[in-house]
XYZ file of C-alpha atoms in Angstrom:
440
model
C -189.741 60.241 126.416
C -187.392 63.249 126.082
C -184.242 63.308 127.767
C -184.183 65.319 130.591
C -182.617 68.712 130.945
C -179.880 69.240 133.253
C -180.320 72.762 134.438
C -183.857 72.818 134.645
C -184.517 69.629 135.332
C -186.787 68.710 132.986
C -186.958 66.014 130.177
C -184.904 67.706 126.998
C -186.857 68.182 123.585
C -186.138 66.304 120.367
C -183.383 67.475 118.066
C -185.277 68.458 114.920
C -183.555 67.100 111.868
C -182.730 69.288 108.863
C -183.478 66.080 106.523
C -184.761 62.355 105.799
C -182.962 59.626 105.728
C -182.248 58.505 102.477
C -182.122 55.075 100.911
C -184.200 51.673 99.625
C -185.813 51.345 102.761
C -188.460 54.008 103.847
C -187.388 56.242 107.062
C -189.627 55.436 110.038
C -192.549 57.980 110.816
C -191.025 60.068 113.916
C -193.232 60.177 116.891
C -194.878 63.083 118.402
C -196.004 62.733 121.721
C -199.536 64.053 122.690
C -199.116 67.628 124.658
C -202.132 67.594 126.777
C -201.951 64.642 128.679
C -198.690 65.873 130.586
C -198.456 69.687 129.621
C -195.814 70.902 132.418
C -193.670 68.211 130.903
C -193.218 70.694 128.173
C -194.030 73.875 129.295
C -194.497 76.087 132.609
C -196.032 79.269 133.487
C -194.860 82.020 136.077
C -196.150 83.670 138.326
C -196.545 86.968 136.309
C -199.366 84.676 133.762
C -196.290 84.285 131.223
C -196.197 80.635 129.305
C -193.267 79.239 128.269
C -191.858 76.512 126.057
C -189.169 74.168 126.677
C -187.059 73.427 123.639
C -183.270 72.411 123.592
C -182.218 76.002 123.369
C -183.895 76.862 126.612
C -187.121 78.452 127.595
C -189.157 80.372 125.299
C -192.159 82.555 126.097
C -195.054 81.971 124.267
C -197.537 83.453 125.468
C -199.561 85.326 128.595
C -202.414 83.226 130.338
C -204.250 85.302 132.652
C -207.880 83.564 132.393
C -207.680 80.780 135.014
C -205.144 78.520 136.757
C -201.710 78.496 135.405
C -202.457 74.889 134.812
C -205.437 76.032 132.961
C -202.800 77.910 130.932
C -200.511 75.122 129.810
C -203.738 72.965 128.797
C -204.732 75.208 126.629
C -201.281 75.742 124.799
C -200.947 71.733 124.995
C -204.643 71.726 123.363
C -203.487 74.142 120.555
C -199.751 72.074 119.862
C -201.927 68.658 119.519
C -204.295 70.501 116.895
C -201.158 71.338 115.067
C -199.869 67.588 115.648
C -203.331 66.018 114.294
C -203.452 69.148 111.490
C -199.678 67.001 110.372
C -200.810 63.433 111.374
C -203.768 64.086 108.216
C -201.693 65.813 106.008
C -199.116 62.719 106.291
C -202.213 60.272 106.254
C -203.528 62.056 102.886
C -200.147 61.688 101.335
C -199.568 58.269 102.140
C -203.191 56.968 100.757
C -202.298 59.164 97.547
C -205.561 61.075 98.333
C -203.749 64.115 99.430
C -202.336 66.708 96.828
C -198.536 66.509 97.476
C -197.766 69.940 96.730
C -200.741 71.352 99.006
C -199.160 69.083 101.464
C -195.636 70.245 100.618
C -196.677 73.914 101.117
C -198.690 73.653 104.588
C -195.882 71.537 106.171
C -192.971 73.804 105.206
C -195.591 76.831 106.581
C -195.965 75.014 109.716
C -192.174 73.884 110.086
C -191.269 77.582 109.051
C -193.435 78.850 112.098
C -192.571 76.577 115.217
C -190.079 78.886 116.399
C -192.439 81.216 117.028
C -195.268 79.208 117.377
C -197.482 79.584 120.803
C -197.562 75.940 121.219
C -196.752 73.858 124.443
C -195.165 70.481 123.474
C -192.705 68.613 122.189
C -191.509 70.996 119.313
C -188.774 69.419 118.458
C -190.415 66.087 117.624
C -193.243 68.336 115.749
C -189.983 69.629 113.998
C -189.156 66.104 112.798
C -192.456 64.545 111.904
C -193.103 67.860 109.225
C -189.387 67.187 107.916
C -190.599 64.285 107.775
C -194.017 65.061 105.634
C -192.136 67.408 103.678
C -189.458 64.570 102.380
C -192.192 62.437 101.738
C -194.147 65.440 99.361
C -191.242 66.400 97.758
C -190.880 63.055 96.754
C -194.717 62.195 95.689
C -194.674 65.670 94.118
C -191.328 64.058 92.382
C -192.847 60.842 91.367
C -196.179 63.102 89.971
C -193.660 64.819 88.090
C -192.199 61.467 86.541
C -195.723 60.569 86.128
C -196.877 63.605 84.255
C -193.313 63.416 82.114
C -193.883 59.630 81.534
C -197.739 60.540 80.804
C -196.552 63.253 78.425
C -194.360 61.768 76.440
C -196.894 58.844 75.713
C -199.319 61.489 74.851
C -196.865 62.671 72.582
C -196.364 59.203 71.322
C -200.120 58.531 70.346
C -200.310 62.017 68.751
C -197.749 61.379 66.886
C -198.649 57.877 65.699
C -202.248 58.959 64.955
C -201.008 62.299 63.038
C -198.656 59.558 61.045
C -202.036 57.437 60.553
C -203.982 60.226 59.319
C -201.281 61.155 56.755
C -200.958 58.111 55.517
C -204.618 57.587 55.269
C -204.725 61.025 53.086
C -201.777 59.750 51.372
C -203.289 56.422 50.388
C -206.461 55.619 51.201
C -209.130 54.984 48.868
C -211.500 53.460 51.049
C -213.427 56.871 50.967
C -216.087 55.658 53.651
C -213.770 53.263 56.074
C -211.241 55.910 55.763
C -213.552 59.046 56.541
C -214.681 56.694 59.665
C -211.249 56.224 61.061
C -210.431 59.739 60.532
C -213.388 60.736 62.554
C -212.641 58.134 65.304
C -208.806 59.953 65.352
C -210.192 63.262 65.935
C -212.413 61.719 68.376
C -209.017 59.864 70.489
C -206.885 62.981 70.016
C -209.329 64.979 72.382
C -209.105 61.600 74.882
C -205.237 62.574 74.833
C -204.103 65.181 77.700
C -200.920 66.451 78.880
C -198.932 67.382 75.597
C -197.299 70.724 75.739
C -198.848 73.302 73.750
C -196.017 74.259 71.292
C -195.614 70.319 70.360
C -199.629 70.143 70.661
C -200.188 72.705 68.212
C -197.262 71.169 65.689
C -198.936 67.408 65.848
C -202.542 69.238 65.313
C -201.407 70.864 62.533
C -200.002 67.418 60.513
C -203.265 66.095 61.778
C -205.284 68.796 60.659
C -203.234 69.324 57.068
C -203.533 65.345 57.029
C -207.446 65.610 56.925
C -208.093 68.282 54.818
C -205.773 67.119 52.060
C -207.660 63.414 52.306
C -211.155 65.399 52.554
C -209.701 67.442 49.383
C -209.134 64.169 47.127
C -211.900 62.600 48.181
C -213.971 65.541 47.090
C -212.153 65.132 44.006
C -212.636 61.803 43.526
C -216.700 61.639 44.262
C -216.559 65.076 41.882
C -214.749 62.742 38.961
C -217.260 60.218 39.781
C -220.300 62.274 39.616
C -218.684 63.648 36.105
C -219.085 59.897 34.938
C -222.023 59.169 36.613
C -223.970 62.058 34.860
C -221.854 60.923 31.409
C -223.215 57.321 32.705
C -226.754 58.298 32.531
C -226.359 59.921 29.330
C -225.030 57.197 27.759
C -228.066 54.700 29.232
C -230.866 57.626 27.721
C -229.711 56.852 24.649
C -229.374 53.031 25.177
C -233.058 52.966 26.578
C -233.761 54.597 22.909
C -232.824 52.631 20.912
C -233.677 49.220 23.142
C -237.347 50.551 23.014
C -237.436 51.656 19.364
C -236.479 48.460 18.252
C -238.946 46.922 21.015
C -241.532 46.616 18.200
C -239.635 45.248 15.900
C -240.299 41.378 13.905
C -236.837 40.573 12.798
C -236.499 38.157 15.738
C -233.464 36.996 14.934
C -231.264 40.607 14.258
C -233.215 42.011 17.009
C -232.139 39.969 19.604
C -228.405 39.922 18.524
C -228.807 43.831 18.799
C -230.281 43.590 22.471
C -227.971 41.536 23.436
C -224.591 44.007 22.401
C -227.224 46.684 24.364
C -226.892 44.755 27.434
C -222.715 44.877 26.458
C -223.174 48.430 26.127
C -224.911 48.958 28.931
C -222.694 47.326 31.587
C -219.733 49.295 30.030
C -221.961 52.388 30.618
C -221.060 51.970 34.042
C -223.259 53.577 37.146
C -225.614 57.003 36.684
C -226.241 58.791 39.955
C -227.629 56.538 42.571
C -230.981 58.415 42.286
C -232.034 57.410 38.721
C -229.403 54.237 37.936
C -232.064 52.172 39.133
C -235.315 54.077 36.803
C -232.867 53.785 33.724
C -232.310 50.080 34.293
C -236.073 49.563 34.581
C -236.988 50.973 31.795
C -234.102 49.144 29.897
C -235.394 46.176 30.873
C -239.103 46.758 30.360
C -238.511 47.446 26.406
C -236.276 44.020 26.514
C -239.197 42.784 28.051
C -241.828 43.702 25.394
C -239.590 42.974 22.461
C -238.764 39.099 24.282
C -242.828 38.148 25.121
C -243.809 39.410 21.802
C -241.189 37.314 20.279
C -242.229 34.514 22.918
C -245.430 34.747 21.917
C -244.793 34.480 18.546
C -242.771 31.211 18.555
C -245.292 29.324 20.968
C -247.943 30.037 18.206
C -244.965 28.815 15.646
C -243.991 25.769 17.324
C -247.646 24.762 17.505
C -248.152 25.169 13.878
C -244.910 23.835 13.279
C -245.789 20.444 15.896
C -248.881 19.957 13.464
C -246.556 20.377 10.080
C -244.205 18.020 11.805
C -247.336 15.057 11.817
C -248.460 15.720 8.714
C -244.868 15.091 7.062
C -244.520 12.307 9.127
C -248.185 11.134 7.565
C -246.028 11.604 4.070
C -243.412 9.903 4.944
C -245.317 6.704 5.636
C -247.013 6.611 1.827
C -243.152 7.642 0.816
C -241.644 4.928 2.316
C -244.174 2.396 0.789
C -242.473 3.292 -2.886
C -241.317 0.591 -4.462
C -239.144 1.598 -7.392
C -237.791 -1.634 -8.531
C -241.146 -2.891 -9.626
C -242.531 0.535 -11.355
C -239.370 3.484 -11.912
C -241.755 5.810 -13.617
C -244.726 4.787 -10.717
C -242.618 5.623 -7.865
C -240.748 8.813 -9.267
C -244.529 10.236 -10.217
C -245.080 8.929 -6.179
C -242.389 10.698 -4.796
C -243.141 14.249 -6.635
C -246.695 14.463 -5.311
C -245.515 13.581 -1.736
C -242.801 16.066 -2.605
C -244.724 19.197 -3.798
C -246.978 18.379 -0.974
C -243.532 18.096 1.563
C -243.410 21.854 0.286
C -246.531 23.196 0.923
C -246.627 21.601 4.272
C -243.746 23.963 5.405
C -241.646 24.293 8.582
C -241.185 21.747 11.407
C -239.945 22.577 15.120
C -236.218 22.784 14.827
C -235.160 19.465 16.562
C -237.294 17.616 14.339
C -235.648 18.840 10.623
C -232.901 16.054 10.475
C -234.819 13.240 11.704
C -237.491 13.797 8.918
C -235.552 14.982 6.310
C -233.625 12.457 6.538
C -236.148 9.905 6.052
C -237.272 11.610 2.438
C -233.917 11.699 1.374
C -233.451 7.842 1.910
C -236.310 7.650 -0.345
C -235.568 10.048 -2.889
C -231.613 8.260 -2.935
C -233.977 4.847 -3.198
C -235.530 6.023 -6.489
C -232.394 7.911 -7.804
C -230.193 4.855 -7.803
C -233.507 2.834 -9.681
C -233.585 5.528 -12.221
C -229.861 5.559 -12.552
C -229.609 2.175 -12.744
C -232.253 2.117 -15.624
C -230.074 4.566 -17.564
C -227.037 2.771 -17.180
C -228.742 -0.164 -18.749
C -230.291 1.719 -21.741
C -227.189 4.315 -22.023
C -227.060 4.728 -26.129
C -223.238 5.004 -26.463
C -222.857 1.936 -24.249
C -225.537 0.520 -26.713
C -223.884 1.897 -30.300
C -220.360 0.249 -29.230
C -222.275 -3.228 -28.568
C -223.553 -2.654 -32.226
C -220.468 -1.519 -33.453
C -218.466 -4.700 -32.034
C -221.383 -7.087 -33.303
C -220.794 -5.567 -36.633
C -217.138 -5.924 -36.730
C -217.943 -9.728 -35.564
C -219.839 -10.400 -38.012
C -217.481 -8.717 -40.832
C -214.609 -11.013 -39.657
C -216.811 -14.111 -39.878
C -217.830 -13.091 -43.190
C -214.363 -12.303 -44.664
C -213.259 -15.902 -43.372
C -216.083 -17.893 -45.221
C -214.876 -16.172 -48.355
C -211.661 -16.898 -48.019
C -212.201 -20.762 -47.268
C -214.588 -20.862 -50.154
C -211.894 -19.358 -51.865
C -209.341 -21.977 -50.825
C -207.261 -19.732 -48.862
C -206.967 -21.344 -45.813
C -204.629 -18.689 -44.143
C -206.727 -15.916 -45.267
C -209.620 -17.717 -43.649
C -207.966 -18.360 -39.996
C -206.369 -14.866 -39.675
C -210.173 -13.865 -40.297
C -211.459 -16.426 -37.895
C -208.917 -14.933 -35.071
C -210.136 -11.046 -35.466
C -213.749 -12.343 -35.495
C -212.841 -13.923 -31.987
C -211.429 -11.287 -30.394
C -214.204 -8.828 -31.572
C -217.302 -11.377 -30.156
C -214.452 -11.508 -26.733
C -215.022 -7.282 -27.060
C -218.812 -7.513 -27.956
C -219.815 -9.827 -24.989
C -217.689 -7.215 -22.115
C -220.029 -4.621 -23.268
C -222.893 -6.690 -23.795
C -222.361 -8.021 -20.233
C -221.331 -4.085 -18.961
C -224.890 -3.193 -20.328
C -226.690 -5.906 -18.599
C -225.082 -5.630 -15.132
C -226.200 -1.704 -14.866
């Protein structure tokens, strides 16, 4: 309750306060009584109709009430100050809550506290005074803290500009991930719209690195896929004439060159590298389809081969059973006459699957070796030279012998034994070759 006035004898009005406290803690909210319920506590009117105020300078006059009662009179002005006391009460309730726009709130309190001195209002003015001193401290320092807000907000706007224009660069710098690359950029452009609050001047400098960042990666990019279309046509070029040749020679019999050749095709091609992504996979077909025809026809041809070559294989075998039965000891000219039929026949029969060449070979040439060491054997044994030196030694024997029983019939005894000696070592010479001869 207000203190009360000395000369007047009524309660004295609030002192309004020219500021908030200030400090850690918050300042209490400072009451304002309700007008209406005890209006003469705060006003009067005279007996002319005028209404007055009672504030701590004195009585003001705010107002004429001719209408009704003079009671009538100060309800009514008590009505109108408690409007203006709940009109504050919402704009300090909005501000507190954070639903209320500080520097609306700001404006209509410093309005209202501007006006109370000559405001037609019946009530405690003073305490009116204080409570929108009161809202205004605490919107000046929301719309303070929205200012720190908005700062804080823009220089973390500025921030993730800034980082995403250095991204984009160095994706246009680097970047050869064409597709990933092209994404990202697009989800950039995409966040960079999200981001509010940047000045304009530093808003139009990070756009512009952004915007120089994307162009220059969409210009080497273009560059790049251009390059690689040049090669991709130069590809497909390349492949025409591949697919050429691969199905000229498709026809062709020489099994063995021809397959060498497709296979440094298939070297070629790969080196080729891609055509255009429209006809790369045409080309390869067709490629392949001329492999294709060259490889069954040669297919073909070597399943009706290794048939014919299965049946040549049994018939040798069928030869090598008579060949083995040659028995070249017992009849040399017999088994060689043998051995060239089975031979000449060996000939005619022809080829035999691949695997099978050694094995049967093999088994011929064990008889052919079987008859060539009879036959060499023979020769040995019936070798002329071998045969003249025998003669020559058994001539020389029998010379000695000779000269020796001439000289003992002669009486000379020492003729006779030097005779006898050279006749012994000649038979010693004639029997090695004699014995050389029989052992071949």
């Amino acid at each position: 309750m207000a203190q009360e006035n000395t000369s007047t004898g009524t309660p004295a009005p609030h002192p309004v306060p020219h500021a908030l406290h200030t400090g850690h803690a918050a300042p209490p909210v400072p009451p304002v009584p309700p007008a209406e319920p005890t209006p003469s506590t705060w006003g009067r009117v005279d007996e002319e109709g005028t209404v007055y105020v009672i504030t701590a300078e004195g009585e003001r006059a705010v107002g004429v009430w001719q209408a009704g009662s003079p009671d009538e009179g100060l309800v009514h002005y008590a009505r109108r100050f408690d409007d203006v006391r709940t009109e504050v009460e919402l704009l300090e309730t909005r501000l507190a809550s954070g639903a209320g726009d500080p520097k609306h709130a700001l404006s209509s309190a410093t309005q209202l506290r501007d006006g109370l001195a000559e405001s037609s209002l019946v009530g405690d003015l003073a305490a009116l005074g204080a409570r929108l001193e009161y809202v205004i401290g605490h919107a000046e320092k929301a719309l303070a803290s929205a200012k720190l807000e908005r700062e804080e907000a823009r220089a973390a706007a500025v921030t993730r500009k800034q980082e995403l224009a250095e991204e984009a660069e160095k994706i246009a710098a680097d970047s050869t991930q064409w597709k990933a690359a092209g994404d990202r950029l697009r989800a950039i452009l995409d966040e960079w719209k999200t981001v509010k609050g940047v000045d304009r001047k530093t808003d139009d400098e990070l756009w512009k690195r952004f915007s120089k960042a994307r162009e220059g990666f969409n210009r080497r990019r273009g560059s790049h896929f251009a390059e690689l279309d040049k090669q991709r046509a130069s590809a497909k070029t390349r492949k025409e004439e591949l697919i050429a040749e691969a199905e000229a020679i498709s026809e062709s019999d020489d099994w063995g060159d021809t397959a060498g050749r497709y296979k440094d095709l298939m070297t070629e091609w790969k080196a080729a590298g891609r055509a255009p992504k429209d006809s790369d996979e045409a080309l390869w077909q067709r490629f392949r389809a001329a492999q294709d025809k060259f490889f069954a026809r040669r297919s073909a041809v070597f399943t009706e081969r290794d048939a014919e070559f299965s049946t040549n294989a049994s018939r040798k075998e069928e030869l090598l059973v008579e060949a083995e039965k040659i028995d070249a000891a017992s009849n040399l000219e017999a088994a060689k006459n043998a051995l060239r039929k089975i031979q000449e026949q060996w000939d005619e029969i022809g080829k035999v699957p691949r695997e099978r060449i050694r094995e049967l070979d093999g088994r011929l040439k064990a008889v052919q070796d079987s008859v060539k060491s009879a036959e060499d054997s023979r020769w040995r044994r019936t070798d002329p030279e071998a045969q003249a030196r025998a003669a020559q030694f058994r001539e020389r024997v029998e010379q000695f012998e000779s000269q020796a029983e001439k000289a003992r019939a002669a009486g000379d005894e020492r003729r006779a034994k030097k005779a006898d000696e050279q006749a012994a070592q000649w038979r010693e010479w004639l029997q090695a070759a004699e014995a050389a001869i029989a052992d071949r």
